[in-house]
Amino acid sequence: ACPNLLIEKIKDAGIAGLGGAGFPTHAKYRNPNKISQLIINGVECEPYITADDRLMRERAVELIQGVQILAYILSAKEILIGIEDNKPEAISAIEHAIHAAQLNELIHCRTLPTRYPSGGEKQIIQVLTGKEVPSGKIPAELGISCQNIGTVYAVKRAIFNGEPLISRITTLTGQAIEHPGNYEVLIGTPIDDLLEFTNANRVALSRLVMGGPMMGYTLHNLMIPIVKSSNCIIAGTLDEFPEPPPEQSCIRCGECANVCPASLLPQQLYWFARAQEYEKANEYQIMDCIECGACAYVCPSHIPLVQYYRSAKGALKQHTKDHLKSDRARKRFEFRKERLNREKLEKEQKRKERARKAAATQKAKQSIDASLEKKISTKTDLGNTQVEQKRLQTQMATTQRLYREAAKALAHAEKTDAENLSELKEKLTQLKLKADTAKENWERFQQKTKVESE
């Protein structure tokens, strides 16, 4: 199968980091081509916890199969398995499985000194490779992928057997448990059922811890279930976990700084966390604290330093979420404001465009109306001209006709020596004057029409 298909199967199987972080395993393989070294973490540095030790002893062959799967997905050129020197049987089993699979050139088993907290991701990388993961960075940026032994085994079960992550090896221990040991427990099993199964002494039970005695959490409800990162359950008695002494003032001894595996300044972080100056605590890399509890263990004032750090880290995470939320709200507001302004400008542009089109339409209409009016006026003027022309022609023709008839009547009267000869002459004179006037009017009209046409 191709690497991407295997990654999808790992994702579908619900496999997460079983070392305690619980980070989704498939997310570490988003850019597999950038990984050159694969580190398998077989270190259990806290007391009480032996789940990974028993897993390496009894199922080494299956672990190596899981390592081969991860090496294929990542195309890793070097694989290092880190195991503490207080686990000789686990070291022998792993080395034998590597030799049996003929993978001695690819997979190397490395023994680490038993020193707390060498099981941290950044700590084991530094011990095995000499490389230090910078603050705020992840191992993948150095070309390194780190996986827990339990996670590797879960990957093998998912790919070879088709089993999702529904169970894990968990150490059940503590003086209140009659039958301590490592058990394969179904995820979701209530702690109360496990105490019943191991015949725990509930009267003697004083403190119930999920995880190791240094980094674990105290449980106050027996119905809390086993989760993917539950590598140990400690049912301790009062002698085993006595009440802590009262917290006293810090004497600035500096012992906490001497034992910090992350090279932080626990004393300054304590002051900032206590004063709720979370931004300053962040400047001092409080998020790099692995909460190993070494500082609180050596503190002569019995200050629960890790509790202050956890509280500060929680506040910082919440502050970051609130900041992101406020940024999203601000961006939404700015986007909405920009959108409203854009819509306003678009509406204004549309209004101006409508006004421009309306003005152009009105102007065109006025132009058309003016043209029509001009045409109508021209037609009217032409019609008036034609009427006047016809009137003048009719007037001229009528006056000339009457003048000719009067001339004929006068000529006939002169031949017959009529008595009204003088009246006819006077009438002829008047008609000639009218005919000449009508002719002159017609000639002036023709000359005017000719000038206007030119």
Tab-separated table of C-alpha atoms in Angstrom:
chain	number	residue	atom	x	y	z
A	1	ALA	CA	0.000	0.000	0.000
A	2	CYS	CA	1.124	3.537	-0.628
A	3	PRO	CA	2.144	5.687	2.379
A	4	ASN	CA	-0.903	7.944	2.061
A	5	LEU	CA	-3.219	4.933	2.286
A	6	LEU	CA	-1.417	3.719	5.410
A	7	ILE	CA	-1.697	7.180	6.968
A	8	GLU	CA	-5.450	7.136	6.298
A	9	LYS	CA	-5.720	3.723	7.957
A	10	ILE	CA	-3.827	5.035	10.992
A	11	LYS	CA	-6.186	7.987	11.114
A	12	ASP	CA	-9.280	5.821	10.793
A	13	ALA	CA	-7.984	3.540	13.566
A	14	GLY	CA	-7.952	6.526	15.931
A	15	ILE	CA	-4.323	6.055	16.901
A	16	ALA	CA	-2.861	8.765	19.123
A	17	GLY	CA	0.344	9.157	21.082
A	18	LEU	CA	0.224	6.650	23.941
A	19	GLY	CA	3.154	8.140	25.801
A	20	GLY	CA	1.005	10.749	27.509
A	21	ALA	CA	0.558	13.638	25.049
A	22	GLY	CA	-2.283	11.983	23.114
A	23	PHE	CA	-1.412	13.884	19.914
A	24	PRO	CA	-3.011	12.295	16.789
A	25	THR	CA	-0.381	10.087	15.171
A	26	HIS	CA	-1.420	10.709	11.562
A	27	ALA	CA	-0.877	14.461	12.025
A	28	LYS	CA	2.853	13.849	12.457
A	29	TYR	CA	3.023	12.438	8.935
A	30	ARG	CA	1.586	15.350	6.993
A	31	ASN	CA	4.983	15.998	5.352
A	32	PRO	CA	6.677	12.565	5.498
A	33	ASN	CA	9.320	13.503	2.920
A	34	LYS	CA	10.909	15.938	5.385
A	35	ILE	CA	11.640	13.233	7.996
A	36	SER	CA	15.064	11.575	7.925
A	37	GLN	CA	15.291	10.172	11.460
A	38	LEU	CA	12.698	8.107	13.310
A	39	ILE	CA	13.091	7.831	17.076
A	40	ILE	CA	11.175	5.190	19.038
A	41	ASN	CA	10.764	6.199	22.671
A	42	GLY	CA	11.048	3.175	24.938
A	43	VAL	CA	12.019	5.195	28.007
A	44	GLU	CA	9.889	4.975	31.147
A	45	CYS	CA	11.699	7.234	33.550
A	46	GLU	CA	8.976	7.621	36.182
A	47	PRO	CA	8.718	5.151	39.072
A	48	TYR	CA	5.867	2.625	39.112
A	49	ILE	CA	5.301	2.658	35.320
A	50	THR	CA	6.359	-0.546	33.540
A	51	ALA	CA	3.800	-0.856	30.719
A	52	ASP	CA	6.242	-0.170	27.885
A	53	ASP	CA	8.866	-2.385	29.514
A	54	ARG	CA	6.534	-5.411	29.502
A	55	LEU	CA	5.378	-4.573	25.972
A	56	MET	CA	8.965	-4.604	24.675
A	57	ARG	CA	9.757	-7.826	26.504
A	58	GLU	CA	6.755	-9.815	25.302
A	59	ARG	CA	5.894	-8.329	21.882
A	60	ALA	CA	9.230	-7.220	20.458
A	61	VAL	CA	8.640	-8.891	17.063
A	62	GLU	CA	5.344	-7.030	16.582
A	63	LEU	CA	6.989	-3.775	17.660
A	64	ILE	CA	9.653	-4.153	14.997
A	65	GLN	CA	6.900	-4.771	12.427
A	66	GLY	CA	5.282	-1.508	13.532
A	67	VAL	CA	8.647	0.249	13.242
A	68	GLN	CA	8.977	-1.037	9.667
A	69	ILE	CA	5.564	0.406	8.816
A	70	LEU	CA	6.518	3.847	10.133
A	71	ALA	CA	9.903	3.671	8.402
A	72	TYR	CA	8.146	2.895	5.106
A	73	ILE	CA	5.689	5.780	5.534
A	74	LEU	CA	8.436	8.277	6.402
A	75	SER	CA	11.176	6.846	4.172
A	76	ALA	CA	13.404	7.249	7.225
A	77	LYS	CA	17.111	6.725	6.654
A	78	GLU	CA	17.882	6.049	10.311
A	79	ILE	CA	15.807	4.545	13.114
A	80	LEU	CA	16.863	4.794	16.744
A	81	ILE	CA	15.142	2.923	19.568
A	82	GLY	CA	15.976	4.466	22.944
A	83	ILE	CA	15.682	2.243	26.049
A	84	GLU	CA	16.922	2.923	29.587
A	85	ASP	CA	19.784	0.814	30.917
A	86	ASN	CA	17.623	-0.503	33.793
A	87	LYS	CA	15.613	-2.600	31.298
A	88	PRO	CA	18.109	-5.263	30.153
A	89	GLU	CA	15.427	-7.810	29.251
A	90	ALA	CA	13.605	-5.317	27.017
A	91	ILE	CA	16.898	-4.318	25.355
A	92	SER	CA	17.755	-7.970	24.697
A	93	ALA	CA	14.306	-8.698	23.253
A	94	ILE	CA	14.368	-5.687	20.909
A	95	GLU	CA	17.910	-6.410	19.703
A	96	HIS	CA	16.994	-10.046	19.034
A	97	ALA	CA	13.896	-8.987	17.042
A	98	ILE	CA	15.992	-6.517	14.997
A	99	HIS	CA	18.566	-9.223	14.225
A	100	ALA	CA	15.860	-11.757	13.332
A	101	ALA	CA	14.311	-9.268	10.876
A	102	GLN	CA	17.789	-8.570	9.403
A	103	LEU	CA	17.378	-4.834	9.992
A	104	ASN	CA	20.624	-4.200	11.858
A	105	GLU	CA	21.771	-1.610	9.307
A	106	LEU	CA	18.513	0.388	9.488
A	107	ILE	CA	17.363	0.050	13.110
A	108	HIS	CA	19.706	0.731	16.003
A	109	CYS	CA	18.927	0.106	19.670
A	110	ARG	CA	20.439	2.747	21.931
A	111	THR	CA	20.789	2.447	25.706
A	112	LEU	CA	20.166	5.594	27.765
A	113	PRO	CA	21.184	6.249	31.380
A	114	THR	CA	18.323	5.955	33.832
A	115	ARG	CA	17.813	9.581	34.640
A	116	TYR	CA	14.553	11.425	35.115
A	117	PRO	CA	13.052	12.850	32.917
A	118	SER	CA	14.923	11.474	29.918
A	119	GLY	CA	11.639	10.140	28.500
A	120	GLY	CA	10.501	13.588	27.349
A	121	GLU	CA	10.396	14.044	23.574
A	122	LYS	CA	12.892	16.878	23.411
A	123	GLN	CA	15.116	15.240	26.040
A	124	ILE	CA	15.413	11.874	24.270
A	125	ILE	CA	16.072	13.615	20.946
A	126	GLN	CA	18.902	15.582	22.507
A	127	VAL	CA	20.389	12.477	24.149
A	128	LEU	CA	20.210	10.279	21.036
A	129	THR	CA	21.023	12.770	18.273
A	130	GLY	CA	22.694	15.688	20.017
A	131	LYS	CA	20.152	17.993	18.373
A	132	GLU	CA	18.136	20.451	20.446
A	133	VAL	CA	14.606	21.350	19.410
A	134	PRO	CA	14.328	25.176	19.595
A	135	SER	CA	11.671	26.815	21.708
A	136	GLY	CA	8.336	26.945	19.942
A	137	LYS	CA	9.448	24.432	17.307
A	138	ILE	CA	8.593	20.773	16.736
A	139	PRO	CA	10.949	17.856	15.985
A	140	ALA	CA	9.645	17.580	12.430
A	141	GLU	CA	11.335	20.894	11.623
A	142	LEU	CA	14.659	19.173	12.366
A	143	GLY	CA	13.748	16.185	10.208
A	144	ILE	CA	12.952	14.007	13.235
A	145	SER	CA	9.806	12.083	14.163
A	146	CYS	CA	9.448	10.645	17.664
A	147	GLN	CA	6.959	7.901	18.540
A	148	ASN	CA	6.188	6.011	21.721
A	149	ILE	CA	6.562	2.221	21.922
A	150	GLY	CA	2.846	1.817	22.620
A	151	THR	CA	1.954	3.903	19.558
A	152	VAL	CA	4.179	1.754	17.335
A	153	TYR	CA	2.448	-1.377	18.589
A	154	ALA	CA	-0.972	0.187	17.927
A	155	VAL	CA	0.119	1.041	14.365
A	156	LYS	CA	1.112	-2.603	13.795
A	157	ARG	CA	-2.258	-3.822	15.119
A	158	ALA	CA	-4.097	-1.349	12.874
A	159	ILE	CA	-2.233	-2.177	9.651
A	160	PHE	CA	-1.564	-5.910	10.012
A	161	ASN	CA	-4.625	-6.946	12.041
A	162	GLY	CA	-7.115	-4.218	11.071
A	163	GLU	CA	-7.790	-3.391	14.731
A	164	PRO	CA	-8.570	0.196	15.805
A	165	LEU	CA	-7.119	1.580	19.007
A	166	ILE	CA	-9.613	0.165	21.515
A	167	SER	CA	-7.202	-1.069	24.189
A	168	ARG	CA	-3.774	-0.383	25.622
A	169	ILE	CA	-1.276	-1.804	28.133
A	170	THR	CA	-1.756	-0.059	31.490
A	171	THR	CA	0.186	-0.469	34.712
A	172	LEU	CA	-2.075	-0.997	37.742
A	173	THR	CA	-0.020	-0.569	40.879
A	174	GLY	CA	0.119	0.948	44.346
A	175	GLN	CA	0.070	-0.487	47.861
A	176	ALA	CA	-3.737	-0.483	47.913
A	177	ILE	CA	-3.874	-2.977	44.997
A	178	GLU	CA	-3.623	-6.640	45.936
A	179	HIS	CA	-2.725	-7.876	42.423
A	180	PRO	CA	-0.586	-5.195	40.755
A	181	GLY	CA	0.625	-5.737	37.206
A	182	ASN	CA	0.379	-4.685	33.581
A	183	TYR	CA	-2.979	-5.347	31.971
A	184	GLU	CA	-4.360	-4.844	28.482
A	185	VAL	CA	-7.325	-2.639	29.288
A	186	LEU	CA	-10.151	-1.574	26.989
A	187	ILE	CA	-10.275	2.180	26.528
A	188	GLY	CA	-13.311	3.539	28.336
A	189	THR	CA	-13.129	1.060	31.231
A	190	PRO	CA	-14.028	2.856	34.497
A	191	ILE	CA	-11.254	3.027	37.095
A	192	ASP	CA	-13.684	1.527	39.619
A	193	ASP	CA	-13.908	-1.683	37.550
A	194	LEU	CA	-10.122	-1.966	37.472
A	195	LEU	CA	-9.911	-1.543	41.242
A	196	GLU	CA	-12.526	-4.262	41.612
A	197	PHE	CA	-10.627	-6.532	39.197
A	198	THR	CA	-7.324	-6.128	41.092
A	199	ASN	CA	-9.056	-6.541	44.476
A	200	ALA	CA	-7.985	-3.102	45.685
A	201	ASN	CA	-8.279	-2.205	49.356
A	202	ARG	CA	-10.643	0.745	49.209
A	203	VAL	CA	-10.275	1.440	52.920
A	204	ALA	CA	-6.519	1.839	52.639
A	205	LEU	CA	-6.797	3.782	49.379
A	206	SER	CA	-5.738	7.363	50.093
A	207	ARG	CA	-4.850	8.789	46.680
A	208	LEU	CA	-5.650	7.624	43.173
A	209	VAL	CA	-3.255	8.873	40.475
A	210	MET	CA	-3.511	8.566	36.687
A	211	GLY	CA	0.041	8.562	35.357
A	212	GLY	CA	3.293	8.521	37.307
A	213	PRO	CA	3.912	9.952	40.769
A	214	MET	CA	5.774	12.954	39.293
A	215	MET	CA	3.640	13.970	36.328
A	216	GLY	CA	0.361	12.223	37.064
A	217	TYR	CA	-3.022	13.676	38.015
A	218	THR	CA	-4.972	12.939	41.161
A	219	LEU	CA	-8.395	11.421	40.400
A	220	HIS	CA	-11.395	12.313	42.563
A	221	ASN	CA	-13.982	10.181	40.789
A	222	LEU	CA	-13.710	6.403	40.426
A	223	MET	CA	-15.959	6.414	37.350
A	224	ILE	CA	-13.361	8.238	35.264
A	225	PRO	CA	-12.521	5.946	32.308
A	226	ILE	CA	-9.228	4.775	30.907
A	227	VAL	CA	-8.205	7.014	27.998
A	228	LYS	CA	-5.612	6.557	25.268
A	229	SER	CA	-2.874	8.216	27.313
A	230	SER	CA	-3.565	6.268	30.545
A	231	ASN	CA	-0.284	4.379	30.888
A	232	CYS	CA	-0.533	3.900	34.683
A	233	ILE	CA	-3.034	3.923	37.539
A	234	ILE	CA	-1.579	4.203	41.044
A	235	ALA	CA	-3.791	3.336	44.008
A	236	GLY	CA	-1.628	4.674	46.822
A	237	THR	CA	-2.026	4.475	50.579
A	238	LEU	CA	-1.423	7.280	53.043
A	239	ASP	CA	2.061	5.907	53.795
A	240	GLU	CA	2.833	5.825	50.095
A	241	PHE	CA	1.488	9.305	49.346
A	242	PRO	CA	1.521	11.319	52.592
A	243	GLU	CA	-0.101	14.726	52.723
A	244	PRO	CA	2.307	17.361	51.377
A	245	PRO	CA	3.801	19.815	53.894
A	246	PRO	CA	2.319	23.323	53.898
A	247	GLU	CA	3.596	25.695	51.263
A	248	GLN	CA	6.155	28.228	52.508
A	249	SER	CA	7.759	31.315	51.025
A	250	CYS	CA	10.386	30.976	48.331
A	251	ILE	CA	13.920	31.364	49.745
A	252	ARG	CA	15.497	31.833	46.281
A	253	CYS	CA	17.826	28.867	46.700
A	254	GLY	CA	17.927	28.149	42.947
A	255	GLU	CA	17.637	24.368	43.328
A	256	CYS	CA	14.672	24.327	40.938
A	257	ALA	CA	16.766	25.874	38.158
A	258	ASN	CA	19.543	23.317	38.717
A	259	VAL	CA	17.253	20.335	38.078
A	260	CYS	CA	15.082	21.764	35.259
A	261	PRO	CA	15.573	19.490	32.203
A	262	ALA	CA	14.298	22.216	29.870
A	263	SER	CA	16.859	24.793	31.138
A	264	LEU	CA	14.134	27.187	32.231
A	265	LEU	CA	14.042	29.578	35.191
A	266	PRO	CA	11.373	28.017	37.449
A	267	GLN	CA	11.713	30.666	40.136
A	268	GLN	CA	10.893	33.534	37.760
A	269	LEU	CA	8.111	31.521	36.194
A	270	TYR	CA	6.675	30.931	39.657
A	271	TRP	CA	6.612	34.669	40.437
A	272	PHE	CA	4.986	35.533	37.127
A	273	ALA	CA	2.438	32.719	37.405
A	274	ARG	CA	1.582	33.652	40.973
A	275	ALA	CA	1.168	37.343	40.041
A	276	GLN	CA	-0.860	36.311	36.973
A	277	GLU	CA	1.627	38.095	34.731
A	278	TYR	CA	1.103	35.544	32.025
A	279	GLU	CA	2.646	37.558	29.202
A	280	LYS	CA	5.958	37.789	31.059
A	281	ALA	CA	5.763	34.089	31.874
A	282	ASN	CA	5.311	33.433	28.178
A	283	GLU	CA	8.407	35.506	27.432
A	284	TYR	CA	10.313	33.176	29.750
A	285	GLN	CA	9.126	30.154	27.665
A	286	ILE	CA	6.706	28.713	30.197
A	287	MET	CA	5.102	26.719	27.373
A	288	ASP	CA	8.363	24.745	27.091
A	289	CYS	CA	7.827	23.372	30.596
A	290	ILE	CA	7.197	19.603	30.371
A	291	GLU	CA	5.638	19.572	33.863
A	292	CYS	CA	8.051	16.880	35.035
A	293	GLY	CA	7.744	18.024	38.671
A	294	ALA	CA	11.497	17.948	39.331
A	295	CYS	CA	11.464	21.560	40.485
A	296	ALA	CA	8.651	20.940	42.981
A	297	TYR	CA	10.364	17.743	44.184
A	298	VAL	CA	13.572	19.548	45.219
A	299	CYS	CA	11.887	22.731	46.501
A	300	PRO	CA	12.725	23.081	50.247
A	301	SER	CA	9.700	25.371	50.660
A	302	HIS	CA	7.350	22.669	49.332
A	303	ILE	CA	5.883	25.020	46.740
A	304	PRO	CA	3.669	23.155	44.220
A	305	LEU	CA	5.412	24.837	41.305
A	306	VAL	CA	3.901	22.614	38.627
A	307	GLN	CA	0.388	23.578	39.697
A	308	TYR	CA	1.245	27.250	39.203
A	309	TYR	CA	2.742	26.482	35.805
A	310	ARG	CA	-0.271	24.461	34.702
A	311	SER	CA	-2.582	27.240	35.762
A	312	ALA	CA	-0.500	29.824	33.898
A	313	LYS	CA	-0.297	27.667	30.764
A	314	GLY	CA	-4.045	27.133	30.858
A	315	ALA	CA	-4.590	30.875	31.200
A	316	LEU	CA	-2.209	31.539	28.306
A	317	LYS	CA	-4.003	29.033	26.099
A	318	GLN	CA	-7.324	30.619	26.988
A	319	HIS	CA	-5.863	34.067	26.343
A	320	THR	CA	-4.625	32.861	22.959
A	321	LYS	CA	-8.074	31.469	22.150
A	322	ASP	CA	-9.730	34.712	23.261
A	323	HIS	CA	-7.219	36.711	21.233
A	324	LEU	CA	-7.901	34.607	18.151
A	325	LYS	CA	-11.623	34.933	18.788
A	326	SER	CA	-11.357	38.710	19.132
A	327	ASP	CA	-9.211	38.846	15.986
A	328	ARG	CA	-11.825	36.874	14.090
A	329	ALA	CA	-14.547	39.168	15.456
A	330	ARG	CA	-12.500	42.232	14.501
A	331	LYS	CA	-11.869	40.848	11.019
A	332	ARG	CA	-15.570	40.049	10.640
A	333	PHE	CA	-16.455	43.590	11.759
A	334	GLU	CA	-13.902	45.132	9.390
A	335	PHE	CA	-15.075	42.894	6.577
A	336	ARG	CA	-18.689	43.825	7.282
A	337	LYS	CA	-17.776	47.518	7.398
A	338	GLU	CA	-15.848	47.193	4.169
A	339	ARG	CA	-18.720	45.272	2.612
A	340	LEU	CA	-21.251	47.927	3.676
A	341	ASN	CA	-19.008	50.689	2.326
A	342	ARG	CA	-18.548	48.755	-0.884
A	343	GLU	CA	-22.295	48.224	-1.190
A	344	LYS	CA	-22.851	51.919	-0.443
A	345	LEU	CA	-20.377	52.910	-3.159
A	346	GLU	CA	-21.955	50.419	-5.554
A	347	LYS	CA	-25.404	51.843	-4.796
A	348	GLU	CA	-24.062	55.376	-5.304
A	349	GLN	CA	-22.442	54.324	-8.563
A	350	LYS	CA	-25.672	52.687	-9.686
A	351	ARG	CA	-27.620	55.798	-8.669
A	352	LYS	CA	-25.217	58.014	-10.607
A	353	GLU	CA	-25.372	55.632	-13.543
A	354	ARG	CA	-29.176	55.691	-13.456
A	355	ALA	CA	-29.099	59.493	-13.224
A	356	ARG	CA	-26.650	59.678	-16.127
A	357	LYS	CA	-28.771	57.329	-18.202
A	358	ALA	CA	-31.913	59.275	-17.259
A	359	ALA	CA	-30.214	62.557	-18.216
A	360	ALA	CA	-29.011	61.026	-21.475
A	361	THR	CA	-32.495	59.665	-22.136
A	362	GLN	CA	-34.049	63.043	-21.313
A	363	LYS	CA	-31.530	64.823	-23.517
A	364	ALA	CA	-32.196	62.374	-26.322
A	365	LYS	CA	-35.921	62.837	-25.809
A	366	GLN	CA	-35.530	66.600	-25.849
A	367	SER	CA	-33.421	66.314	-28.970
A	368	ILE	CA	-36.055	64.131	-30.577
A	369	ASP	CA	-38.797	66.506	-29.438
A	370	ALA	CA	-36.837	69.468	-30.780
A	371	SER	CA	-36.275	67.669	-34.033
A	372	LEU	CA	-39.946	66.767	-34.259
A	373	GLU	CA	-40.885	70.302	-33.337
A	374	LYS	CA	-38.492	71.619	-35.918
A	375	LYS	CA	-39.933	69.269	-38.478
A	376	ILE	CA	-43.461	70.258	-37.476
A	377	SER	CA	-42.459	73.912	-37.536
A	378	THR	CA	-40.813	73.411	-40.899
A	379	LYS	CA	-43.904	71.665	-42.169
A	380	THR	CA	-46.058	74.416	-40.676
A	381	ASP	CA	-43.884	77.119	-42.230
A	382	LEU	CA	-43.929	75.226	-45.466
A	383	GLY	CA	-47.655	74.878	-45.212
A	384	ASN	CA	-48.035	78.602	-44.437
A	385	THR	CA	-45.765	79.463	-47.307
A	386	GLN	CA	-47.771	77.335	-49.664
A	387	VAL	CA	-51.025	78.897	-48.428
A	388	GLU	CA	-49.612	82.404	-48.844
A	389	GLN	CA	-48.264	81.514	-52.273
A	390	LYS	CA	-51.628	80.161	-53.346
A	391	ARG	CA	-53.382	83.206	-51.918
A	392	LEU	CA	-51.116	85.641	-53.739
A	393	GLN	CA	-51.382	83.643	-56.945
A	394	THR	CA	-55.168	83.574	-56.650
A	395	GLN	CA	-55.261	87.278	-55.821
A	396	MET	CA	-52.983	88.150	-58.755
A	397	ALA	CA	-54.927	85.915	-61.148
A	398	THR	CA	-58.285	87.273	-59.945
A	399	THR	CA	-57.265	90.924	-60.216
A	400	GLN	CA	-55.767	90.380	-63.676
A	401	ARG	CA	-58.884	88.545	-64.814
A	402	LEU	CA	-61.129	91.319	-63.529
A	403	TYR	CA	-58.790	93.874	-65.132
A	404	ARG	CA	-59.037	92.104	-68.488
A	405	GLU	CA	-62.828	91.818	-68.248
A	406	ALA	CA	-63.093	95.519	-67.366
A	407	ALA	CA	-60.814	96.356	-70.312
A	408	LYS	CA	-63.043	94.361	-72.653
A	409	ALA	CA	-66.162	96.010	-71.209
A	410	LEU	CA	-64.594	99.494	-71.720
A	411	ALA	CA	-63.599	98.660	-75.299
A	412	HIS	CA	-67.148	97.506	-76.066
A	413	ALA	CA	-68.616	100.642	-74.413
A	414	GLU	CA	-66.377	102.887	-76.496
A	415	LYS	CA	-67.588	101.188	-79.681
A	416	THR	CA	-71.225	101.515	-78.718
A	417	ASP	CA	-70.751	104.929	-77.138
A	418	ALA	CA	-72.300	103.825	-73.929
A	419	GLU	CA	-73.421	106.347	-71.342
A	420	ASN	CA	-71.413	104.719	-68.462
A	421	LEU	CA	-68.111	105.093	-70.261
A	422	SER	CA	-66.619	107.274	-67.587
A	423	GLU	CA	-67.585	104.837	-64.825
A	424	LEU	CA	-65.992	101.964	-66.730
A	425	LYS	CA	-62.750	103.932	-67.169
A	426	GLU	CA	-62.600	104.727	-63.473
A	427	LYS	CA	-63.323	101.068	-62.601
A	428	LEU	CA	-60.623	99.920	-65.058
A	429	THR	CA	-58.138	102.276	-63.451
A	430	GLN	CA	-58.930	100.886	-59.985
A	431	LEU	CA	-58.699	97.277	-61.214
A	432	LYS	CA	-55.319	97.985	-62.895
A	433	LEU	CA	-54.034	99.386	-59.624
A	434	LYS	CA	-55.202	96.251	-57.785
A	435	ALA	CA	-53.709	93.962	-60.460
A	436	ASP	CA	-50.361	95.770	-60.335
A	437	THR	CA	-50.387	95.626	-56.532
A	438	ALA	CA	-51.162	91.885	-56.523
A	439	LYS	CA	-48.365	91.317	-59.062
A	440	GLU	CA	-45.891	93.289	-56.983
A	441	ASN	CA	-46.869	91.263	-53.876
A	442	TRP	CA	-46.361	88.037	-55.773
A	443	GLU	CA	-42.946	89.104	-57.065
A	444	ARG	CA	-41.794	90.156	-53.529
A	445	PHE	CA	-43.010	86.798	-52.104
A	446	GLN	CA	-41.054	84.882	-54.759
A	447	GLN	CA	-37.903	86.863	-54.051
A	448	LYS	CA	-38.269	86.297	-50.254
A	449	THR	CA	-38.815	82.549	-50.689
A	450	LYS	CA	-35.729	82.336	-52.883
A	451	VAL	CA	-33.538	84.082	-50.295
A	452	GLU	CA	-34.776	81.834	-47.442
A	453	SER	CA	-34.134	78.686	-49.446
A	454	GLU	CA	-30.572	79.800	-50.151
